[in-house]
Tab-separated table of C-alpha atoms and ligand atoms in Angstrom:
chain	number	residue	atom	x	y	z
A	1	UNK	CA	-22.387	22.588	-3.601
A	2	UNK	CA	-20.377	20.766	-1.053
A	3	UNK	CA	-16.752	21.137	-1.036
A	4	UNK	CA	-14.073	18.650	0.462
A	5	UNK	CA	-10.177	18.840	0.020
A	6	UNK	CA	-8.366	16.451	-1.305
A	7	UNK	CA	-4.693	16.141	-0.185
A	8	UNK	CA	-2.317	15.310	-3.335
A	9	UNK	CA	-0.669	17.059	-6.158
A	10	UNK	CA	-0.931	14.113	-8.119
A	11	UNK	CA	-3.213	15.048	-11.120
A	12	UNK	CA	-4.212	11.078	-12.154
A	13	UNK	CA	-5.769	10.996	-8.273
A	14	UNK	CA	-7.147	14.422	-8.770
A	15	UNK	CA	-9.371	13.767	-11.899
A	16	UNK	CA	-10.818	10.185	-10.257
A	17	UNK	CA	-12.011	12.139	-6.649
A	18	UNK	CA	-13.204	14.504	-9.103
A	19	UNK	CA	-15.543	12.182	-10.941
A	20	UNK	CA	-15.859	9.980	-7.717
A	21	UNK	CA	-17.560	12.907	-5.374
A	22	UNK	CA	-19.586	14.702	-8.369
A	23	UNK	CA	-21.892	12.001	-7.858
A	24	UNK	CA	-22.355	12.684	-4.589
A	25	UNK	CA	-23.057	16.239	-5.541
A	26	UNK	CA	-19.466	17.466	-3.741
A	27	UNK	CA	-16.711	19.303	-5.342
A	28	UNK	CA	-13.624	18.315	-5.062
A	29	UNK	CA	-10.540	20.246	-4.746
A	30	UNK	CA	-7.256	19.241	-4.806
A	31	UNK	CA	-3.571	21.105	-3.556
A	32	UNK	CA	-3.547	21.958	-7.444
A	33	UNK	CA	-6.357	23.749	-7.521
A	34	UNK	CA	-5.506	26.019	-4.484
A	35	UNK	CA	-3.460	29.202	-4.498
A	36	UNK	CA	-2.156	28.747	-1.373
A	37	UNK	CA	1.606	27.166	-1.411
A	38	UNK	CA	1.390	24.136	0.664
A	39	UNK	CA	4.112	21.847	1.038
A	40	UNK	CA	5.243	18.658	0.178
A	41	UNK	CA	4.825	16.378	3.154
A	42	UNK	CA	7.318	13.840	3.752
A	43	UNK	CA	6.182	10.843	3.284
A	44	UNK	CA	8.552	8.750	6.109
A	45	UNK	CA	5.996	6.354	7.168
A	46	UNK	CA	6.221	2.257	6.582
A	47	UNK	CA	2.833	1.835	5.744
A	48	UNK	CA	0.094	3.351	3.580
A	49	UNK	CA	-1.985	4.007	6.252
A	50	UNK	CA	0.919	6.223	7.966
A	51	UNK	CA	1.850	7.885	4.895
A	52	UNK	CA	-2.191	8.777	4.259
A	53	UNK	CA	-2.152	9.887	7.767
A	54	UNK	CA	0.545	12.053	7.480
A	55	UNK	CA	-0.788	14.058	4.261
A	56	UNK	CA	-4.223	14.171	5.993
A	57	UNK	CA	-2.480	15.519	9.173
A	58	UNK	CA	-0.448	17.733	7.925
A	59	UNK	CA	-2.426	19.623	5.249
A	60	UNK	CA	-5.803	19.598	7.669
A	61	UNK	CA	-3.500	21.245	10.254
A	62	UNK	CA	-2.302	23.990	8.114
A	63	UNK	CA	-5.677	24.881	6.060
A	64	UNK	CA	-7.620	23.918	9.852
A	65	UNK	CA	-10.538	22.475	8.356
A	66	UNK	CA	-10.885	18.262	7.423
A	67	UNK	CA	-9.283	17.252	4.358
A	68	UNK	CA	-9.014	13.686	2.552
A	69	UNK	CA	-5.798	11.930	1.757
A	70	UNK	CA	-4.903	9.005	-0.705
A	71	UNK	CA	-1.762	6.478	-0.007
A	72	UNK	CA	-1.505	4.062	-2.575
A	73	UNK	CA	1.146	1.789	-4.706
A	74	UNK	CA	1.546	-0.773	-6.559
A	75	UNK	CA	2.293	-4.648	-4.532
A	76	UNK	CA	4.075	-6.873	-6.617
A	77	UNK	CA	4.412	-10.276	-4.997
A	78	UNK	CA	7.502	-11.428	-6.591
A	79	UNK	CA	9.474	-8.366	-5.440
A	80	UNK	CA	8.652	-8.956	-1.726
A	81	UNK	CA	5.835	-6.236	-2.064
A	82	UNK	CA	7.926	-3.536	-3.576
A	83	UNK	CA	7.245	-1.189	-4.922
A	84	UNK	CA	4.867	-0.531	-2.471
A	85	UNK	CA	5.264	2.821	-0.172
A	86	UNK	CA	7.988	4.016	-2.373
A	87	UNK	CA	5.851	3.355	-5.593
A	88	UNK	CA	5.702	7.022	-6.535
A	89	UNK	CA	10.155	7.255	-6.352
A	90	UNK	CA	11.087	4.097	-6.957
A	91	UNK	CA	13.233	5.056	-10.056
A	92	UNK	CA	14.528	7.867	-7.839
A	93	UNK	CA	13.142	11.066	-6.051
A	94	UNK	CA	12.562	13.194	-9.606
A	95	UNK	CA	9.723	11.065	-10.416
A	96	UNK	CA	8.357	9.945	-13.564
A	97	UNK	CA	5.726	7.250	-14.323
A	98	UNK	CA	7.528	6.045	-17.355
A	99	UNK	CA	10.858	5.254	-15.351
A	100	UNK	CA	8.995	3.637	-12.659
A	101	UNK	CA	6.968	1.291	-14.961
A	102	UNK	CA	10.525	0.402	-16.920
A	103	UNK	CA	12.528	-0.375	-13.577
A	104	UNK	CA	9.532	-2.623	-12.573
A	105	UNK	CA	9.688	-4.238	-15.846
A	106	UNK	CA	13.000	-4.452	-15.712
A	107	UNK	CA	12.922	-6.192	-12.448
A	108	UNK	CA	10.144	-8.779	-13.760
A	109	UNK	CA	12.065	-9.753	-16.913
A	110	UNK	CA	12.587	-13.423	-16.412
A	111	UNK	CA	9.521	-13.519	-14.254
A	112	UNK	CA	6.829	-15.719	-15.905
A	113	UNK	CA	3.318	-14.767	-16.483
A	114	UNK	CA	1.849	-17.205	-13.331
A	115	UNK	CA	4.716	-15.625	-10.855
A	116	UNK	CA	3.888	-11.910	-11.783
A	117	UNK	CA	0.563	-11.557	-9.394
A	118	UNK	CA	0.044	-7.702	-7.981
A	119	UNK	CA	-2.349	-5.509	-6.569
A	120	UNK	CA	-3.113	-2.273	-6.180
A	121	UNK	CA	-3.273	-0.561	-2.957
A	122	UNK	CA	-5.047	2.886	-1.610
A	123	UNK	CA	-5.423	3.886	2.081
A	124	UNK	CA	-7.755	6.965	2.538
A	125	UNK	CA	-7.490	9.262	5.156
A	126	UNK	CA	-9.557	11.468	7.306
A	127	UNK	CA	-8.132	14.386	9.303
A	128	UNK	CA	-10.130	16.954	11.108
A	129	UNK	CA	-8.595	19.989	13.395
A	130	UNK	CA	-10.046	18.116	16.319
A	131	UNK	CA	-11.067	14.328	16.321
A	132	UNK	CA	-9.346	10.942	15.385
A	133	UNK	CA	-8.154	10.086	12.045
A	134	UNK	CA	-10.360	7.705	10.691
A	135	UNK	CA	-8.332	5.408	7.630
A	136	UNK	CA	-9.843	2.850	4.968
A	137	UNK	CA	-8.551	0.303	2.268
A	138	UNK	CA	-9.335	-0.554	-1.023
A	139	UNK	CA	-7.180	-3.343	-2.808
A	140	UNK	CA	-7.181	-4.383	-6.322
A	141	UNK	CA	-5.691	-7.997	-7.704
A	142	UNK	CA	-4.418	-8.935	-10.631
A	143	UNK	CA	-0.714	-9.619	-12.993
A	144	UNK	CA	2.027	-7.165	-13.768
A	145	UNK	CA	1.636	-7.197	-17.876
A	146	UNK	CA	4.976	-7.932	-20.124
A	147	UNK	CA	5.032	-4.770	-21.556
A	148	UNK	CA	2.991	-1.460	-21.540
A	149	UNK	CA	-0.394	-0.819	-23.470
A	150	UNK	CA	-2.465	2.017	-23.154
A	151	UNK	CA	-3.019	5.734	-22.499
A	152	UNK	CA	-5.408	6.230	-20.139
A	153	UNK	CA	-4.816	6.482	-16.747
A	154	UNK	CA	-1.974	7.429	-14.883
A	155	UNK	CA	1.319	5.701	-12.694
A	156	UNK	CA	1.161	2.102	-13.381
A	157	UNK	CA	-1.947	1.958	-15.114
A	158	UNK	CA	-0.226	0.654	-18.696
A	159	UNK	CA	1.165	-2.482	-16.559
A	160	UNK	CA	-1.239	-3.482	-14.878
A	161	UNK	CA	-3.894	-6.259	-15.927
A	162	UNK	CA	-6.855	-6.656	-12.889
A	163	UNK	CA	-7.852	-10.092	-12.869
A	164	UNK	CA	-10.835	-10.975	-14.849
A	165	UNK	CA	-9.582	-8.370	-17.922
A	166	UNK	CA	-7.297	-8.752	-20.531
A	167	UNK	CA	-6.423	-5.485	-21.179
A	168	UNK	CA	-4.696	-3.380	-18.652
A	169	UNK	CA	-5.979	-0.582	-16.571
A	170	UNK	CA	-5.311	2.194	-18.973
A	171	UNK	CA	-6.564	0.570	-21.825
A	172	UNK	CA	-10.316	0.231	-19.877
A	173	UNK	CA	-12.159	3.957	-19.958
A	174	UNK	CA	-11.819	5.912	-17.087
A	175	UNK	CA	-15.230	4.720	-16.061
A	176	UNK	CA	-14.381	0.972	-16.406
A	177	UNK	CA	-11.773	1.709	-14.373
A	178	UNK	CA	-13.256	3.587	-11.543
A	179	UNK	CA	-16.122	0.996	-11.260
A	180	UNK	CA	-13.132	-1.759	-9.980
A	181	UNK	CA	-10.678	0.300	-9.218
A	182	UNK	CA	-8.586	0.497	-5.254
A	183	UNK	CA	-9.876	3.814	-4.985
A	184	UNK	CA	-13.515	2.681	-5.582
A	185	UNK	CA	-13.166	0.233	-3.498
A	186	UNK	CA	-11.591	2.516	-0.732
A	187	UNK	CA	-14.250	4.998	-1.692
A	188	UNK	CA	-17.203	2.517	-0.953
A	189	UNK	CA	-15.446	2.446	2.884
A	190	UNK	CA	-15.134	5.777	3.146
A	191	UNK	CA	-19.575	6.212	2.920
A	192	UNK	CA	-20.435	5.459	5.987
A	193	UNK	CA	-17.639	8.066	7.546
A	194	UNK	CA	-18.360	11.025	4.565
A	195	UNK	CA	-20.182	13.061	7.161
A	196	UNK	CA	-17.384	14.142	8.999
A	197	UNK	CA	-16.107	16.026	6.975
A	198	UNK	CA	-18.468	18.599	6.470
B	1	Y43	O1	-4.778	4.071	-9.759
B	1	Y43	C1	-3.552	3.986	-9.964
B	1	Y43	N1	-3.065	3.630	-11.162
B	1	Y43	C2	-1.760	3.578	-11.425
B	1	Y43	N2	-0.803	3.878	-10.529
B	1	Y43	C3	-1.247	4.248	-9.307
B	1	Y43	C4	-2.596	4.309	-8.968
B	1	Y43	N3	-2.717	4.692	-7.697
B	1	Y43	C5	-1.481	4.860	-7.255
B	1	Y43	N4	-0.583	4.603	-8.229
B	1	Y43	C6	0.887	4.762	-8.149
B	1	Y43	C7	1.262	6.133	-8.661
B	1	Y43	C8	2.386	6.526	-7.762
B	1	Y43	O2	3.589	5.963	-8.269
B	1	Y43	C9	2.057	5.826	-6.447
B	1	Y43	C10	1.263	6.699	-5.505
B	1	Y43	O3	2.153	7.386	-4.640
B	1	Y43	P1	1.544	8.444	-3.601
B	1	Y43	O4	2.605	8.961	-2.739
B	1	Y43	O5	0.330	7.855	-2.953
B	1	Y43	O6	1.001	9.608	-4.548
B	1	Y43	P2	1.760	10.815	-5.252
B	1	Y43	O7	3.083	11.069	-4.612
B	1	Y43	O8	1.763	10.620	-6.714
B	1	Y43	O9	0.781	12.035	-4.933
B	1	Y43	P3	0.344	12.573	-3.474
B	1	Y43	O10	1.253	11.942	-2.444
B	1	Y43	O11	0.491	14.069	-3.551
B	1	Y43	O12	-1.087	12.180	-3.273
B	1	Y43	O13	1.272	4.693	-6.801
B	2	MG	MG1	3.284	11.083	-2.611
C-alpha cells in the first residue's frame, strides 16, 4: 500500500487522516508512529497557511521525502478571531483541551447564543524536497455551545455546534463528523494535488 506522512503529534488529527486516506487505499503515518525523534517545529507564523507551511517544510526537509501538514483552530467571531493560530496554547504553552475549551467559555459567558458564531479552520500543506508548497482550506461554520457535551472527538469538538446540528461535534460519530468536517473539506482540495506526493 501507499504510504504518505503526516506532519503532527496530535493524536485527534492522526486517527481522522487515518480513516480519511484508507479509502484511498494509502496508509497514513503520523510523527507518532515513527521512531525517529523529530522535533517540535515552532509554530511563529500569523496565519494557518504559514504555520502548515512551516510543519510541512520542516519535517519534509529532515525525513527528505514529501510529507502533509494540518494548521487548524478554532475562529470565534466575537473574540476578534481568537483563538485562532494560537488555538492549540491558548490556556498557556502546557496544553490541554479541557483548559482551552474552559478559557473560551469563560471568555463567551455573557455572550448570547446569536453573537457566539465560529468556525473551524484547517490549512493543509504540501512539502516536497524539491518543488513549491502547494496549501488548501477547508472551513467549517457554526455557534460556540454554552457548555460542553460529548466524548468523541478531540480539541474543541465538545463546544462546538456546526450549523444545521444540534448536537456538537463530539457528540456526532466520528463518521458524521468527517463527512462535514474542515478537514474533509480541506481534504476534498487536496484531490486534485494527491499525486505529488508519491
Ligand atoms: O477537528 C477539530 N476539532 C476540534 N478541535 C480542533 C480540530 N482541529 C483543530 N482543532 C484545535 C485543536 C488544537 O487546539 C488546534 C490545532 O492546533 P495545531 O497547531 O494545528 O495542532 P497541534 O499543535 O495539536 O498538533 P500539530 O501541530 O502537531 O499538528 O485547533
Ligand atoms: Mg501545533
Amino acid at each position: 500500500m501507499k504510504q504518505i506522512i503526516i506532519a503532527t503529534k496530535n493524536r485527534g488529527k492522526a486517527k481522522e487522516f487515518k480513516e480519511f486516506f484508507i479509502q484511498k487505499n494509502i496508509e497514513a503515518l503520523s510523527l507518532l508512529d515513527i521512531e525517529k525523534q523529530l522535533p517540535d517545529v515552532d509554530e511563529t507564523g500569523d496565519t494557518f497557511e504559514e504555520n502548515a507551511s512551516l510543519k510541512a517544510e520542516e519535517i519534509s526537509h529532515i525525513l527528505n521525502k514529501a510529507v502533509l501538514s494540518d494548521d487548524s483552530g478554532l475562529v470565534i467571531d466575537a473574540l476578534d478571531g481568537r483563538p485562532g493560530v494560537y488555538s492549540a496554547r491558548y490556556a498557556g504553552e502546557d496544553k490541554d483541551d479541557e483548559e482551552n475549551v474552559k478559557k473560551v467559555l469563560k471568555e463567551l459567558e455573557n455572550i448570547p447564543e446569536h453573537d457566539r458564531n465560529a468556525r473551524f479552520v484547517c490549512v493543509l500543506a504540501i512539502a516536497r524536497p524539491e518543488g513549491q508548497t502547494k496549501l488548501v482550506r477547508g472551513e467549517c461554520e457554526g455557534k460556540i455551545a454554552l457548555f460542553p457535551s460529548g466524548d468523541n472527538g478531540f480539541g474543541y469538538d465538545p463546544i462546538f455546534i456546526p450549523d444545521g446540528y444540534q448536537q456538537t461535534m463530539a457528540e456526532l460519530e466520528p463518521e458524521e463528523k468527517n463527512q462535514i468536517s474542515h478537514r474533509k473539506l480541506a481534504m476534498d482540495k487536496l484531490d486534485d494535488l494527491i499525486d505529488i506526493l508519491f
